[in-house]
Tab-separated table of C-alpha atoms and ligand atoms in Angstrom:
chain	number	residue	atom	x	y	z
A	26	UNK	CA	177.737	42.547	143.809
A	27	UNK	CA	180.440	40.029	142.659
A	28	UNK	CA	182.105	40.095	139.337
A	29	UNK	CA	181.884	36.602	138.814
A	30	UNK	CA	178.104	36.193	139.675
A	31	UNK	CA	176.504	38.627	136.921
A	32	UNK	CA	174.626	36.496	134.540
A	33	UNK	CA	173.413	37.627	131.394
A	34	UNK	CA	170.070	39.520	130.879
A	35	UNK	CA	167.622	38.616	128.727
A	36	UNK	CA	166.970	41.638	126.101
A	37	UNK	CA	163.391	42.270	124.285
A	38	UNK	CA	162.914	45.252	122.265
A	39	UNK	CA	159.058	45.654	121.852
A	40	UNK	CA	158.511	47.673	118.604
A	41	UNK	CA	161.143	50.226	119.516
A	42	UNK	CA	160.524	53.545	117.529
A	43	UNK	CA	162.659	56.699	116.918
A	44	UNK	CA	162.656	59.784	114.555
A	45	UNK	CA	165.003	62.665	113.890
A	46	UNK	CA	162.593	65.105	112.342
A	47	UNK	CA	161.636	63.677	109.197
A	48	UNK	CA	164.521	60.629	109.641
A	49	UNK	CA	163.145	57.461	110.698
A	50	UNK	CA	165.960	56.244	112.590
A	51	UNK	CA	164.751	52.919	114.000
A	52	UNK	CA	161.120	51.841	113.140
A	53	UNK	CA	159.155	49.507	115.065
A	54	UNK	CA	162.160	46.907	115.765
A	55	UNK	CA	161.338	44.090	118.101
A	56	UNK	CA	163.961	41.611	118.740
A	57	UNK	CA	164.851	39.187	121.804
A	58	UNK	CA	168.052	38.111	122.664
A	59	UNK	CA	168.622	35.227	124.986
A	60	UNK	CA	171.072	35.363	128.260
A	61	UNK	CA	174.093	35.160	127.407
A	62	UNK	CA	174.239	35.109	123.837
A	63	UNK	CA	176.445	37.355	121.489
A	64	UNK	CA	174.765	38.733	118.779
A	65	UNK	CA	176.198	40.999	115.646
A	66	UNK	CA	173.862	44.316	115.116
A	67	UNK	CA	174.946	44.646	111.343
A	68	UNK	CA	173.965	46.889	108.728
A	69	UNK	CA	175.159	49.901	106.484
A	70	UNK	CA	176.175	53.062	107.725
A	71	UNK	CA	173.118	55.340	108.374
A	72	UNK	CA	170.926	52.341	108.931
A	73	UNK	CA	169.958	52.934	112.503
A	74	UNK	CA	172.062	50.854	114.411
A	75	UNK	CA	174.033	53.915	117.011
A	76	UNK	CA	170.560	54.768	117.577
A	77	UNK	CA	169.049	51.685	118.274
A	78	UNK	CA	172.264	51.105	120.968
A	79	UNK	CA	171.355	54.619	122.457
A	80	UNK	CA	167.871	53.527	122.851
A	81	UNK	CA	168.563	50.298	124.713
A	82	UNK	CA	171.221	52.166	126.767
A	83	UNK	CA	168.842	54.814	127.877
A	84	UNK	CA	171.050	57.722	126.346
A	85	UNK	CA	167.952	58.324	124.078
A	86	UNK	CA	164.021	58.278	124.996
A	87	UNK	CA	162.084	56.247	122.146
A	88	UNK	CA	159.138	57.628	120.511
A	89	UNK	CA	157.635	54.339	120.693
A	90	UNK	CA	157.957	51.006	121.767
A	91	UNK	CA	159.907	49.240	125.010
A	92	UNK	CA	163.083	48.055	125.972
A	93	UNK	CA	163.021	45.295	128.510
A	94	UNK	CA	165.781	43.389	130.724
A	95	UNK	CA	164.257	40.226	132.039
A	96	UNK	CA	161.122	41.191	131.198
A	97	UNK	CA	161.197	44.494	132.981
A	98	UNK	CA	160.547	47.644	131.683
A	99	UNK	CA	163.278	50.208	131.383
A	100	UNK	CA	161.280	53.151	130.747
A	101	UNK	CA	161.693	54.671	134.076
A	102	UNK	CA	165.505	53.835	134.582
A	103	UNK	CA	167.919	56.235	134.032
A	104	UNK	CA	170.886	55.248	131.738
A	105	UNK	CA	173.187	55.212	134.454
A	106	UNK	CA	171.406	52.722	136.774
A	107	UNK	CA	170.937	50.336	133.836
A	108	UNK	CA	172.820	47.393	134.272
A	109	UNK	CA	174.529	47.820	130.736
A	110	UNK	CA	178.233	48.811	129.695
A	111	UNK	CA	179.068	50.454	126.840
A	112	UNK	CA	182.154	50.512	124.599
A	113	UNK	CA	182.383	52.986	121.411
A	114	UNK	CA	184.447	53.284	118.570
A	115	UNK	CA	186.242	56.390	120.633
A	116	UNK	CA	187.372	54.717	123.861
A	117	UNK	CA	186.059	58.456	125.641
A	118	UNK	CA	188.528	57.496	128.451
A	119	UNK	CA	189.622	60.166	131.433
A	120	UNK	CA	192.991	61.089	129.375
A	121	UNK	CA	194.752	62.533	132.357
A	122	UNK	CA	194.338	59.450	134.394
A	123	UNK	CA	195.973	56.185	134.873
A	124	UNK	CA	194.798	53.125	132.845
A	125	UNK	CA	194.078	51.285	136.440
A	126	UNK	CA	191.914	54.700	137.435
A	127	UNK	CA	190.104	54.860	134.181
A	128	UNK	CA	189.461	51.135	135.335
A	129	UNK	CA	188.159	51.570	138.371
A	130	UNK	CA	186.152	55.098	137.892
A	131	UNK	CA	182.874	53.335	137.883
A	132	UNK	CA	183.339	51.211	141.009
A	133	UNK	CA	184.128	54.507	142.786
A	134	UNK	CA	181.210	56.262	141.583
A	135	UNK	CA	179.856	53.326	143.323
A	136	UNK	CA	181.162	53.610	146.359
A	137	UNK	CA	182.592	50.183	146.459
A	138	UNK	CA	185.039	49.499	149.255
A	139	UNK	CA	188.853	50.304	148.363
A	140	UNK	CA	189.774	47.042	148.937
A	141	UNK	CA	187.201	45.506	146.529
A	142	UNK	CA	187.766	47.800	144.259
A	143	UNK	CA	191.564	46.971	144.092
A	144	UNK	CA	190.950	43.309	143.611
A	145	UNK	CA	188.734	43.838	141.034
A	146	UNK	CA	190.802	46.151	138.715
A	147	UNK	CA	193.372	44.030	139.183
A	148	UNK	CA	191.529	40.915	137.886
A	149	UNK	CA	190.522	42.869	135.184
A	150	UNK	CA	193.807	44.268	134.021
A	151	UNK	CA	195.205	41.147	133.901
A	152	UNK	CA	192.227	39.601	131.655
A	153	UNK	CA	193.107	42.280	129.367
A	154	UNK	CA	196.357	42.085	129.346
A	155	UNK	CA	197.197	45.240	131.007
A	156	UNK	CA	198.932	44.730	134.259
A	157	UNK	CA	202.023	45.967	133.126
A	158	UNK	CA	200.701	49.590	132.229
A	159	UNK	CA	198.387	49.842	135.154
A	160	UNK	CA	199.839	53.130	136.105
A	161	UNK	CA	200.219	54.389	132.647
A	162	UNK	CA	198.222	57.692	131.811
A	163	UNK	CA	195.763	56.712	129.158
A	164	UNK	CA	196.880	59.531	126.867
A	165	UNK	CA	200.222	57.406	125.993
A	166	UNK	CA	198.390	54.254	124.851
A	167	UNK	CA	197.886	52.703	121.151
A	168	UNK	CA	194.594	52.317	119.911
A	169	UNK	CA	194.169	48.627	120.605
A	170	UNK	CA	195.598	49.328	124.181
A	171	UNK	CA	192.728	52.283	124.456
A	172	UNK	CA	190.227	49.787	123.504
A	173	UNK	CA	191.217	47.234	125.803
A	174	UNK	CA	190.606	50.109	128.763
A	175	UNK	CA	187.917	50.954	127.519
A	176	UNK	CA	186.509	46.953	127.683
A	177	UNK	CA	188.027	46.654	130.673
A	178	UNK	CA	186.225	49.566	132.424
A	179	UNK	CA	182.864	48.160	131.019
A	180	UNK	CA	183.458	44.749	132.365
A	181	UNK	CA	184.422	45.529	135.920
A	182	UNK	CA	181.231	46.904	136.455
A	183	UNK	CA	179.746	43.420	135.861
A	184	UNK	CA	177.179	44.623	133.163
A	185	UNK	CA	174.141	41.955	132.433
A	186	UNK	CA	173.963	43.602	129.020
A	187	UNK	CA	177.467	44.881	126.863
A	188	UNK	CA	176.671	47.002	123.874
A	189	UNK	CA	179.658	47.990	121.615
A	190	UNK	CA	179.396	50.202	118.724
A	191	UNK	CA	181.938	49.582	115.906
A	192	UNK	CA	184.614	49.137	118.699
A	193	UNK	CA	187.335	48.334	116.813
A	194	UNK	CA	186.634	49.905	113.319
A	195	UNK	CA	189.974	52.420	113.887
A	196	UNK	CA	192.193	49.229	114.537
A	197	UNK	CA	194.227	47.717	111.699
A	198	UNK	CA	193.225	44.331	110.446
A	199	UNK	CA	195.567	41.953	112.646
A	200	UNK	CA	194.634	43.828	115.733
A	201	UNK	CA	191.061	44.016	115.058
A	202	UNK	CA	191.235	40.027	115.017
A	203	UNK	CA	192.936	39.596	118.027
A	204	UNK	CA	190.495	42.244	119.866
A	205	UNK	CA	187.374	40.329	118.417
A	206	UNK	CA	188.979	37.154	119.913
A	207	UNK	CA	189.568	39.090	123.086
A	208	UNK	CA	185.976	40.158	123.317
A	209	UNK	CA	184.894	36.724	122.462
A	210	UNK	CA	186.825	35.009	125.521
A	211	UNK	CA	186.026	37.930	128.125
A	212	UNK	CA	181.971	38.053	127.285
A	213	UNK	CA	181.743	34.285	127.698
A	214	UNK	CA	184.062	34.286	130.948
A	215	UNK	CA	181.581	37.017	132.352
A	216	UNK	CA	177.773	35.090	130.967
A	217	UNK	CA	177.016	38.658	129.594
A	218	UNK	CA	174.513	39.171	126.980
A	219	UNK	CA	176.102	41.073	124.208
A	220	UNK	CA	175.309	43.057	121.116
A	221	UNK	CA	178.088	44.067	118.981
A	222	UNK	CA	177.712	46.849	116.490
A	223	UNK	CA	179.554	46.393	112.752
A	224	UNK	CA	179.051	47.393	109.013
A	225	UNK	CA	181.574	44.935	107.984
A	226	UNK	CA	179.577	41.435	107.480
A	227	UNK	CA	182.935	39.272	107.484
A	228	UNK	CA	183.357	40.694	111.232
A	229	UNK	CA	179.852	39.568	112.168
A	230	UNK	CA	180.355	36.263	110.947
A	231	UNK	CA	183.708	36.074	112.690
A	232	UNK	CA	183.012	37.559	115.963
A	233	UNK	CA	178.906	36.139	116.582
A	234	UNK	CA	176.618	33.614	117.102
A	235	UNK	CA	173.739	35.365	115.948
A	236	UNK	CA	173.108	38.049	113.268
A	237	UNK	CA	170.268	41.083	113.816
A	238	UNK	CA	170.516	42.854	110.234
A	239	UNK	CA	169.329	46.111	110.261
A	240	UNK	CA	168.475	48.238	107.111
A	241	UNK	CA	166.734	51.697	106.944
A	242	UNK	CA	165.759	51.709	110.496
A	243	UNK	CA	163.897	47.901	110.103
A	244	UNK	CA	165.042	44.813	111.608
A	245	UNK	CA	165.511	43.249	108.341
A	246	UNK	CA	166.428	39.154	110.137
A	247	UNK	CA	167.808	37.827	112.867
A	248	UNK	CA	168.915	34.796	113.050
A	249	UNK	CA	172.437	32.236	113.919
A	250	UNK	CA	175.372	33.554	111.727
A	251	UNK	CA	175.631	30.347	109.624
A	252	UNK	CA	171.739	30.389	108.871
A	253	UNK	CA	172.197	33.867	107.785
A	254	UNK	CA	175.063	33.111	105.657
A	255	UNK	CA	173.596	30.134	103.949
A	256	UNK	CA	169.628	30.526	104.248
A	257	UNK	CA	169.382	34.464	104.091
A	258	UNK	CA	165.932	35.669	105.655
A	259	UNK	CA	165.193	37.748	103.001
A	260	UNK	CA	166.623	38.908	99.552
A	261	UNK	CA	167.644	42.221	101.179
A	262	UNK	CA	169.828	40.385	103.399
A	263	UNK	CA	170.929	37.921	101.032
A	264	UNK	CA	172.616	41.025	99.104
A	265	UNK	CA	173.944	42.335	102.132
A	266	UNK	CA	176.094	39.599	102.111
A	267	UNK	CA	177.994	39.986	98.879
A	268	UNK	CA	178.922	37.638	96.202
A	269	UNK	CA	175.893	35.374	96.594
A	270	UNK	CA	174.373	34.444	93.342
A	271	UNK	CA	170.815	35.031	92.321
A	272	UNK	CA	168.561	33.165	89.626
A	273	UNK	CA	165.055	34.533	88.985
A	274	UNK	CA	161.988	31.926	87.672
A	275	UNK	CA	158.911	30.831	89.058
A	276	UNK	CA	157.229	29.318	91.994
A	277	UNK	CA	154.766	26.726	91.346
A	278	UNK	CA	153.413	24.372	93.667
A	279	UNK	CA	156.270	23.737	95.708
A	280	UNK	CA	158.497	24.008	92.859
A	281	UNK	CA	161.108	26.678	91.768
A	282	UNK	CA	161.720	26.405	88.077
A	283	UNK	CA	163.648	28.518	85.734
A	284	UNK	CA	163.160	29.184	82.111
A	285	UNK	CA	166.109	26.727	81.206
A	286	UNK	CA	164.468	24.006	83.045
A	287	UNK	CA	166.473	23.687	86.481
A	288	UNK	CA	164.126	23.164	89.462
A	289	UNK	CA	164.137	22.738	93.249
A	290	UNK	CA	161.866	22.208	95.574
A	291	UNK	CA	160.668	25.195	97.883
A	292	UNK	CA	158.103	26.094	100.223
A	293	UNK	CA	157.666	29.666	98.882
A	294	UNK	CA	154.157	30.468	97.857
A	295	UNK	CA	153.563	30.517	93.986
A	296	UNK	CA	154.794	33.715	92.075
A	297	UNK	CA	157.874	35.178	90.905
A	298	UNK	CA	160.754	33.869	92.924
A	299	UNK	CA	164.543	34.480	92.850
A	300	UNK	CA	167.328	31.184	93.914
A	301	UNK	CA	169.871	32.223	96.077
A	302	UNK	CA	173.265	30.293	96.481
A	303	UNK	CA	176.379	30.758	97.757
A	304	UNK	CA	179.536	30.466	95.149
A	305	UNK	CA	181.147	27.583	97.636
A	306	UNK	CA	178.033	25.193	97.326
A	307	UNK	CA	178.063	25.159	93.335
A	308	UNK	CA	179.627	21.531	92.285
A	309	UNK	CA	181.170	20.854	89.004
A	310	UNK	CA	179.400	17.810	87.246
A	311	UNK	CA	179.889	15.796	84.280
A	312	UNK	CA	176.310	15.587	83.098
A	313	UNK	CA	173.165	17.861	83.098
A	314	UNK	CA	170.061	16.991	84.975
A	315	UNK	CA	167.328	18.588	86.676
A	316	UNK	CA	169.073	20.168	89.634
A	317	UNK	CA	172.027	21.639	87.032
A	318	UNK	CA	172.482	24.295	85.102
A	319	UNK	CA	174.955	24.993	82.088
A	320	UNK	CA	176.339	28.178	80.783
A	321	UNK	CA	179.579	29.022	79.117
A	322	UNK	CA	182.576	29.571	81.414
A	323	UNK	CA	183.090	33.464	81.013
A	324	UNK	CA	186.368	33.864	83.631
A	325	UNK	CA	188.358	31.509	85.498
A	326	UNK	CA	190.585	33.153	88.251
A	327	UNK	CA	192.810	30.898	90.967
A	328	UNK	CA	192.034	32.441	94.233
A	329	UNK	CA	194.571	30.092	96.430
A	330	UNK	CA	192.202	27.512	98.269
A	331	UNK	CA	189.651	27.765	94.917
A	332	UNK	CA	189.037	28.944	91.386
A	333	UNK	CA	186.651	31.775	91.144
A	334	UNK	CA	184.730	31.039	87.901
A	335	UNK	CA	182.319	33.164	86.352
A	336	UNK	CA	179.454	31.085	84.221
A	337	UNK	CA	176.887	32.760	81.826
A	338	UNK	CA	173.723	30.576	82.494
A	339	UNK	CA	171.486	33.493	80.661
A	340	UNK	CA	169.999	34.716	83.791
A	341	UNK	CA	170.701	38.054	83.660
A	342	UNK	CA	174.368	38.474	85.657
A	343	UNK	CA	176.812	35.299	85.555
A	344	UNK	CA	176.790	32.885	88.335
A	345	UNK	CA	179.473	32.876	90.667
A	346	UNK	CA	181.248	29.597	91.390
A	347	UNK	CA	183.724	28.661	93.741
A	348	UNK	CA	185.505	25.238	92.276
A	349	UNK	CA	188.113	23.033	93.593
A	350	UNK	CA	191.751	24.105	92.478
A	351	UNK	CA	192.415	21.861	89.325
A	352	UNK	CA	188.625	21.244	87.855
A	353	UNK	CA	188.721	21.203	84.384
A	354	UNK	CA	187.828	24.470	83.460
A	355	UNK	CA	188.049	26.069	79.809
A	356	UNK	CA	187.207	29.553	79.325
A	357	UNK	CA	184.666	30.081	76.680
A	358	UNK	CA	183.615	26.365	76.698
A	359	UNK	CA	180.222	25.090	78.217
A	360	UNK	CA	180.207	24.412	81.742
A	361	UNK	CA	177.568	22.118	83.653
A	362	UNK	CA	177.401	22.768	87.518
A	363	UNK	CA	174.828	21.310	90.092
A	364	UNK	CA	172.907	23.678	92.833
A	365	UNK	CA	172.763	21.123	95.522
A	366	UNK	CA	168.757	21.546	96.742
A	367	UNK	CA	169.970	21.758	100.464
A	368	UNK	CA	172.052	24.793	99.248
A	369	UNK	CA	169.487	26.621	97.555
A	370	UNK	CA	167.195	29.264	99.089
A	371	UNK	CA	164.329	30.319	97.242
A	372	UNK	CA	163.070	33.879	97.991
A	373	UNK	CA	160.174	36.007	97.080
A	374	UNK	CA	161.435	38.155	94.102
A	375	UNK	CA	161.558	42.091	95.047
A	376	UNK	CA	160.292	44.856	92.187
B	409	LIG	P1	174.683	54.010	112.236
B	409	LIG	O1	175.000	53.660	113.361
B	409	LIG	O2	173.830	52.383	111.504
B	409	LIG	O3	175.601	54.215	110.959
B	409	LIG	P2	172.537	55.992	113.017
B	409	LIG	O4	171.844	55.337	114.367
B	409	LIG	O5	173.432	56.968	113.732
B	409	LIG	O6	172.993	55.140	111.935
B	409	LIG	O7	172.112	57.051	112.286
B	409	LIG	C1	170.486	56.806	111.565
B	409	LIG	C2	169.582	57.391	110.967
B	409	LIG	O8	169.587	58.744	111.946
B	409	LIG	C3	170.736	58.223	110.094
B	409	LIG	O9	169.892	59.019	109.087
B	409	LIG	C4	171.286	59.626	110.686
B	409	LIG	O10	171.570	60.925	110.130
B	409	LIG	C5	170.047	60.070	111.798
B	409	LIG	N1	170.606	60.686	113.359
B	409	LIG	C6	171.291	59.838	113.845
B	409	LIG	N2	171.301	60.663	114.945
B	409	LIG	C7	170.499	61.943	114.812
B	409	LIG	C8	170.366	62.837	115.546
B	409	LIG	N3	171.218	63.040	116.644
B	409	LIG	N4	169.970	64.127	114.685
B	409	LIG	C9	169.328	64.183	113.761
B	409	LIG	N5	169.530	62.802	112.790
B	409	LIG	C10	170.331	61.755	113.297
B	410	LIG	MG1	176.310	54.210	113.942
C-alpha cells in the first residue's frame, strides 16, 4: 500500500439508527458522500453527531440500517479493519512516546517495513510542519501541535475516509482557522473522503464544500454549503443558520404573498408559507413595487463593511438588512427595501 495511491471511498449510510435506552440518538439517517468530497456534519450539541461517527467507524453497532463503503456493507468489518481515519476533540496520543513514534504507531501495528515506515512518517511530519519536533514527547506539545500529530497519525495510514469530531474546538480562533486550512489542503492532496463534525455554522461554511445538517438525531438536509446558506432546505435548517429573516405569508397558485402586498414566485404547494432571505440580499430602493416591502427603520448600526439596519415591516419581528455604508437611512423614518426573487426561498411553515 502506498500513501499516494489511496483514493476516497464513497460512503453510503442507509437508514442508520441507534438508540440509547429511551434516547433516539440517530434516527433513520440516509446519506451519500461522493468519493473525495469534504462534508461538514453540522448540528447543535446532543443531536447525534458523535454517535453517527462512531457508527460509521464501527465503534458502535447500529440498531438498524447499514454503513457501506464503495457499496460494500461494513456490518462484518471490525473497526480496526475499516479504511477509516479518526481525529477526535482530544487527541488521545501516547504521552510517553515521541511525535514520530506516535505517527508511526499504526504502521508498526500493520507490520509495515521499517524503511517504509521511516519514509512515510517523515513525509507526513513534513506535511504537517512537525519535522523539527519529531523526537519530542507529545506530552510537551501545545494543543495545536497535538492535533497536528493526531492528523498525521490518521493520514499516514492512507485512510479512504477521514472522520473528524470537533477536532479544533479547544483551540483559539486564529489557530483554529489555520488548522482548518491545513485539513483542507491535506485531505485534498490525499483525495480522502472527509466528514468533519462541528456545531459551529461559521466553521462549517469555512471548512466544507458540502453541509449535512443533523437535528434531533435526524438528517435535516445535505447540500453544497452555498446552497445551504442561501437556499435552506427547511425552516429548521434556515433557523440553525442564524440571522436569516423570516416573513410569514400564503402560497397560492405558485405565488407567495404577504398581507402587505409583497409577492414572489414559488414552487411551494398552496398553504401557509414562510419566506426566508439573508440580510445581505436585501436592497434599499427608492420606490415601492410588488417585490418590495416598506417599514419603519428601528435601528441602524455601523458594522465595518456594511450597515446593519432593522426595519419593522409588520411581519412579527423586524427585518434585518445589511446595506452599503453611506446608505440614506434615518432611524424612525420609512424605508422601502427590495427582496429580489432570486434570493427568496419560500418554505412550508411549521406550526
Ligand atoms: P453530539 O455529538 O451531536 O453532541 P451525541 O452523539 O454525543 O451528540 O449524543 C446524542 C444523544 O445520545 C445525546 O442525547 C446523548 O446524551 C446520547 N448518548 C450519547 N452516547 C450515549 C451513551 N453511550 N449512552 C447513553 N446515551 C448516550
Ligand atoms: Mg459530539
